[in-house]
Amino acid sequence: DIVMTQTPLSLSVTPGQPASISCKSSQSLLHSDGKTYLYWYLQKPGQPPQLLIYETSNRFSGVPDRFSGSGSGTDFTLKISRVEAEDVGVYYCMQSIQLPRYTFGQGTKLEIK
Amino acid sequence: EVQLVESGGGLVQPGRSLRLSCTASGFTLGDYATTWFRQAPGKGLEWVGFIRSRAYGGTTEYAASVKGRFTISRDESKNIAYLQMNSLKSEDTAVYYCSRGLSSAYWGQGTLVTVSS
């Protein structure tokens, strides 16, 4: 199975400050079709996960532009340019290149200072 | 508006079966894959499996932890997807979510399954 490793596991950020989460995969997520199958989800307290970023760097509809995804191969990053109170929750990266073993990172809990 | 609503969760004894439903509205279920995930209490997310869209044959894929015990199906006339869970184990205790598409752009609120004697 592809192992997804997120760092840090927790993050405490002052509103208005930036935040960054790293996600590393044990194998390349670059598919032969040219796409890199890395996704970012946010699970707010008491809610189901919501899609933020698909295929490494594409923001899903309605996601604020303060969220951005980047990376390639095995190294990926989710950045929040200016954290807001509504951004609290657990962030997960997920790979979907390897069937039938989609796997998630451990999750990164973001709190507001 | 795209909506997914899971139902059918509850308390079940080990070894028994349970069928979860995922009722879709605002879109045609067969036009997309339906993916199932689960989340054990206080734990992270786990991919369970999916059923491909009609255009891709409606074939299924499963995580190793559930393969042979769980079956995903779809009733397009009712716009409902199902997760049939057999031979349940205590480690299957989790909130189960269905989502739309392989990228899981839309999720339901989840339904809790507790496997305990």
Tab-separated table of C-alpha atoms in Angstrom:
chain	number	residue	atom	x	y	z
A	1	ASP	CA	0.000	0.000	0.000
A	2	ILE	CA	1.052	3.570	-0.588
A	3	VAL	CA	1.783	5.197	2.755
A	4	MET	CA	0.797	8.846	3.117
A	5	THR	CA	2.660	10.826	5.772
A	6	GLN	CA	1.427	14.218	6.878
A	7	THR	CA	3.359	16.796	8.863
A	8	PRO	CA	2.746	18.386	11.218
A	9	LEU	CA	0.013	16.421	12.957
A	10	SER	CA	-1.205	19.546	14.696
A	11	LEU	CA	-1.001	23.228	13.971
A	12	SER	CA	-1.969	26.271	16.006
A	13	VAL	CA	-2.238	29.428	13.923
A	14	THR	CA	-3.103	33.049	14.640
A	15	PRO	CA	-5.913	34.345	12.434
A	16	GLY	CA	-4.541	36.123	9.399
A	17	GLN	CA	-1.303	34.167	9.451
A	18	PRO	CA	-0.352	31.535	6.864
A	19	ALA	CA	-0.335	27.793	7.405
A	20	SER	CA	1.244	24.924	5.525
A	21	ILE	CA	0.731	21.160	5.661
A	22	SER	CA	3.028	18.643	4.030
A	23	CYS	CA	1.988	15.282	2.640
A	24	LYS	CA	4.519	12.758	1.390
A	25	SER	CA	3.673	9.536	-0.385
A	26	SER	CA	5.775	6.381	-0.413
A	27	GLN	CA	5.341	6.101	-4.189
A	28	SER	CA	4.841	8.562	-7.003
A	29	LEU	CA	1.244	9.630	-7.525
A	30	LEU	CA	1.849	10.595	-11.150
A	31	HIS	CA	-0.378	8.534	-13.407
A	32	SER	CA	0.362	7.622	-17.005
A	33	ASP	CA	-2.532	9.903	-17.993
A	34	GLY	CA	-0.459	12.855	-16.784
A	35	LYS	CA	-2.570	13.566	-13.711
A	36	THR	CA	-1.311	13.361	-10.159
A	37	TYR	CA	-3.965	11.811	-7.953
A	38	LEU	CA	-3.550	13.677	-4.697
A	39	TYR	CA	-6.533	15.189	-2.908
A	40	TRP	CA	-6.994	17.391	0.148
A	41	TYR	CA	-10.040	17.252	2.405
A	42	LEU	CA	-11.051	19.254	5.454
A	43	GLN	CA	-13.225	17.718	8.145
A	44	LYS	CA	-14.691	20.418	10.329
A	45	PRO	CA	-15.823	19.411	13.831
A	46	GLY	CA	-18.949	17.272	13.710
A	47	GLN	CA	-19.143	17.361	9.938
A	48	PRO	CA	-18.291	15.033	7.049
A	49	PRO	CA	-15.122	15.763	5.091
A	50	GLN	CA	-15.270	18.304	2.317
A	51	LEU	CA	-13.143	18.375	-0.793
A	52	LEU	CA	-10.728	21.294	-0.994
A	53	ILE	CA	-8.200	20.365	-3.678
A	54	TYR	CA	-8.259	17.673	-6.355
A	55	GLU	CA	-5.446	16.352	-8.540
A	56	THR	CA	-2.804	18.172	-6.494
A	57	SER	CA	-3.602	21.784	-7.282
A	58	ASN	CA	-7.189	22.279	-8.469
A	59	ARG	CA	-9.479	24.082	-6.059
A	60	PHE	CA	-12.941	22.586	-5.856
A	61	SER	CA	-15.928	24.794	-6.573
A	62	GLY	CA	-16.631	27.261	-3.777
A	63	VAL	CA	-13.308	26.746	-1.997
A	64	PRO	CA	-11.786	30.120	-1.046
A	65	ASP	CA	-8.701	31.111	-2.992
A	66	ARG	CA	-6.695	31.371	0.226
A	67	PHE	CA	-6.361	27.583	-0.116
A	68	SER	CA	-3.791	26.289	-2.590
A	69	GLY	CA	-2.256	22.933	-3.360
A	70	SER	CA	1.082	22.184	-4.949
A	71	GLY	CA	3.594	19.436	-5.422
A	72	SER	CA	4.556	16.596	-7.661
A	73	GLY	CA	5.653	12.995	-7.549
A	74	THR	CA	5.755	12.166	-3.859
A	75	ASP	CA	5.837	15.577	-2.149
A	76	PHE	CA	2.769	17.756	-1.750
A	77	THR	CA	1.744	20.840	0.193
A	78	LEU	CA	-1.499	22.492	1.185
A	79	LYS	CA	-1.165	26.182	1.971
A	80	ILE	CA	-3.604	28.558	3.570
A	81	SER	CA	-2.493	32.100	2.842
A	82	ARG	CA	-4.426	33.700	5.699
A	83	VAL	CA	-6.062	31.425	8.241
A	84	GLU	CA	-9.583	32.241	9.338
A	85	ALA	CA	-11.551	30.899	12.292
A	86	GLU	CA	-13.734	28.782	9.992
A	87	ASP	CA	-10.670	26.843	8.810
A	88	VAL	CA	-10.409	24.823	12.036
A	89	GLY	CA	-10.667	21.079	11.680
A	90	VAL	CA	-8.639	18.123	10.496
A	91	TYR	CA	-6.991	18.198	7.085
A	92	TYR	CA	-6.392	14.945	5.227
A	93	CYS	CA	-4.475	14.153	2.082
A	94	MET	CA	-5.529	11.119	0.065
A	95	GLN	CA	-4.031	9.259	-2.866
A	96	SER	CA	-6.201	7.553	-5.452
A	97	ILE	CA	-3.660	6.306	-7.942
A	98	GLN	CA	-3.441	2.809	-6.510
A	99	LEU	CA	-6.485	0.611	-6.890
A	100	PRO	CA	-7.919	-0.832	-4.815
A	101	ARG	CA	-5.960	0.784	-2.024
A	102	TYR	CA	-6.775	4.436	-1.749
A	103	THR	CA	-5.081	5.698	1.386
A	104	PHE	CA	-5.197	8.762	3.591
A	105	GLY	CA	-2.653	10.611	5.608
A	106	GLN	CA	-3.058	10.556	9.393
A	107	GLY	CA	-4.683	13.977	9.416
A	108	THR	CA	-3.465	17.380	10.588
A	109	LYS	CA	-5.498	19.175	13.223
A	110	LEU	CA	-5.591	22.918	12.772
A	111	GLU	CA	-6.514	25.107	15.735
A	112	ILE	CA	-6.779	28.827	16.106
A	113	LYS	CA	-4.569	30.601	18.653
B	1	GLU	CA	-28.709	20.921	-5.127
B	2	VAL	CA	-26.554	17.810	-4.810
B	3	GLN	CA	-27.438	15.832	-1.694
B	4	LEU	CA	-26.502	12.436	-0.348
B	5	VAL	CA	-28.204	10.900	2.663
B	6	GLU	CA	-26.981	7.708	4.303
B	7	SER	CA	-29.297	5.509	6.334
B	8	GLY	CA	-29.491	2.022	7.760
B	9	GLY	CA	-26.875	2.236	10.467
B	10	GLY	CA	-27.369	0.898	13.965
B	11	LEU	CA	-26.256	-1.657	16.507
B	12	VAL	CA	-25.575	-5.132	15.151
B	13	GLN	CA	-24.013	-8.258	16.634
B	14	PRO	CA	-20.730	-9.632	15.352
B	15	GLY	CA	-21.208	-12.009	12.449
B	16	ARG	CA	-24.508	-10.450	11.393
B	17	SER	CA	-25.332	-8.362	8.335
B	18	LEU	CA	-26.449	-4.823	7.696
B	19	ARG	CA	-27.309	-2.879	4.565
B	20	LEU	CA	-26.643	0.825	4.307
B	21	SER	CA	-28.378	3.057	1.797
B	22	CYS	CA	-27.140	6.218	0.146
B	23	THR	CA	-30.022	8.202	-1.318
B	24	ALA	CA	-28.998	10.778	-3.890
B	25	SER	CA	-30.876	13.846	-5.024
B	26	GLY	CA	-30.047	16.690	-7.362
B	27	PHE	CA	-28.237	14.442	-9.824
B	28	THR	CA	-28.451	11.022	-11.472
B	29	LEU	CA	-26.548	8.522	-9.374
B	30	GLY	CA	-25.580	6.300	-12.298
B	31	ASP	CA	-23.780	9.166	-14.036
B	32	TYR	CA	-21.113	9.143	-11.327
B	33	ALA	CA	-19.169	6.670	-9.264
B	34	THR	CA	-20.314	6.282	-5.673
B	35	THR	CA	-17.540	5.939	-3.133
B	36	TRP	CA	-17.911	4.682	0.437
B	37	PHE	CA	-15.639	5.651	3.310
B	38	ARG	CA	-15.694	4.970	7.015
B	39	GLN	CA	-14.290	6.559	10.132
B	40	ALA	CA	-13.890	4.625	13.356
B	41	PRO	CA	-14.606	6.616	16.539
B	42	GLY	CA	-11.852	9.166	17.082
B	43	LYS	CA	-9.853	7.858	14.129
B	44	GLY	CA	-8.987	8.935	10.607
B	45	LEU	CA	-10.670	8.227	7.313
B	46	GLU	CA	-10.609	4.862	5.569
B	47	TRP	CA	-11.616	4.197	1.988
B	48	VAL	CA	-14.039	1.252	1.767
B	49	GLY	CA	-14.737	0.966	-1.946
B	50	PHE	CA	-16.671	2.305	-4.889
B	51	ILE	CA	-18.959	1.456	-7.751
B	52	ARG	CA	-18.079	2.997	-11.083
B	53	SER	CA	-20.521	5.023	-13.126
B	54	ARG	CA	-22.802	3.401	-15.672
B	55	ALA	CA	-20.514	4.625	-18.439
B	56	TYR	CA	-17.663	2.647	-16.894
B	57	GLY	CA	-19.682	-0.501	-16.450
B	58	GLY	CA	-20.741	-0.098	-12.834
B	59	THR	CA	-17.901	-2.336	-11.695
B	60	THR	CA	-16.736	-2.291	-8.101
B	61	GLU	CA	-13.515	-2.111	-6.113
B	62	TYR	CA	-12.980	-2.805	-2.406
B	63	ALA	CA	-10.412	-2.278	0.270
B	64	ALA	CA	-8.670	-5.459	1.371
B	65	SER	CA	-10.174	-5.116	4.857
B	66	VAL	CA	-13.724	-5.560	3.522
B	67	LYS	CA	-13.286	-7.512	0.293
B	68	GLY	CA	-15.415	-10.624	0.252
B	69	ARG	CA	-17.642	-9.335	3.064
B	70	PHE	CA	-18.958	-6.026	1.705
B	71	THR	CA	-20.795	-5.441	-1.563
B	72	ILE	CA	-21.603	-2.123	-3.194
B	73	SER	CA	-24.544	-1.909	-5.575
B	74	ARG	CA	-26.858	0.660	-7.072
B	75	ASP	CA	-30.546	0.897	-7.950
B	76	GLU	CA	-30.722	3.539	-10.653
B	77	SER	CA	-34.520	3.530	-10.691
B	78	LYS	CA	-34.491	4.703	-7.082
B	79	ASN	CA	-31.280	6.749	-7.279
B	80	ILE	CA	-29.931	4.822	-4.294
B	81	ALA	CA	-26.598	3.142	-3.710
B	82	TYR	CA	-26.150	0.367	-1.183
B	83	LEU	CA	-23.408	-1.018	0.974
B	84	GLN	CA	-24.217	-4.589	1.977
B	85	MET	CA	-22.085	-5.592	4.938
B	86	ASN	CA	-21.871	-9.252	5.920
B	87	SER	CA	-19.917	-11.110	8.594
B	88	LEU	CA	-19.499	-7.901	10.540
B	89	LYS	CA	-16.666	-7.576	13.014
B	90	SER	CA	-16.119	-5.239	15.933
B	91	GLU	CA	-13.478	-3.423	13.895
B	92	ASP	CA	-16.152	-2.450	11.371
B	93	THR	CA	-17.611	-0.076	13.958
B	94	ALA	CA	-17.499	3.347	12.329
B	95	VAL	CA	-19.412	6.176	10.762
B	96	TYR	CA	-19.968	5.260	7.130
B	97	TYR	CA	-20.069	7.953	4.486
B	98	CYS	CA	-21.045	7.800	0.834
B	99	SER	CA	-19.740	10.348	-1.640
B	100	ARG	CA	-20.153	11.287	-5.270
B	101	GLY	CA	-17.480	10.499	-7.766
B	102	LEU	CA	-13.996	9.110	-7.473
B	103	SER	CA	-12.794	12.493	-6.224
B	104	SER	CA	-15.567	12.497	-3.584
B	105	ALA	CA	-16.641	16.056	-4.216
B	106	TYR	CA	-19.904	15.668	-2.251
B	107	TRP	CA	-20.444	13.678	0.913
B	108	GLY	CA	-23.393	12.613	2.982
B	109	GLN	CA	-23.596	13.253	6.718
B	110	GLY	CA	-22.786	9.645	7.538
B	111	THR	CA	-24.483	6.838	9.442
B	112	LEU	CA	-23.080	5.110	12.525
B	113	VAL	CA	-22.616	1.356	12.547
B	114	THR	CA	-21.806	-0.255	15.880
B	115	VAL	CA	-20.820	-3.907	15.907
B	116	SER	CA	-21.062	-5.279	19.407
B	117	SER	CA	-22.604	-8.144	21.338
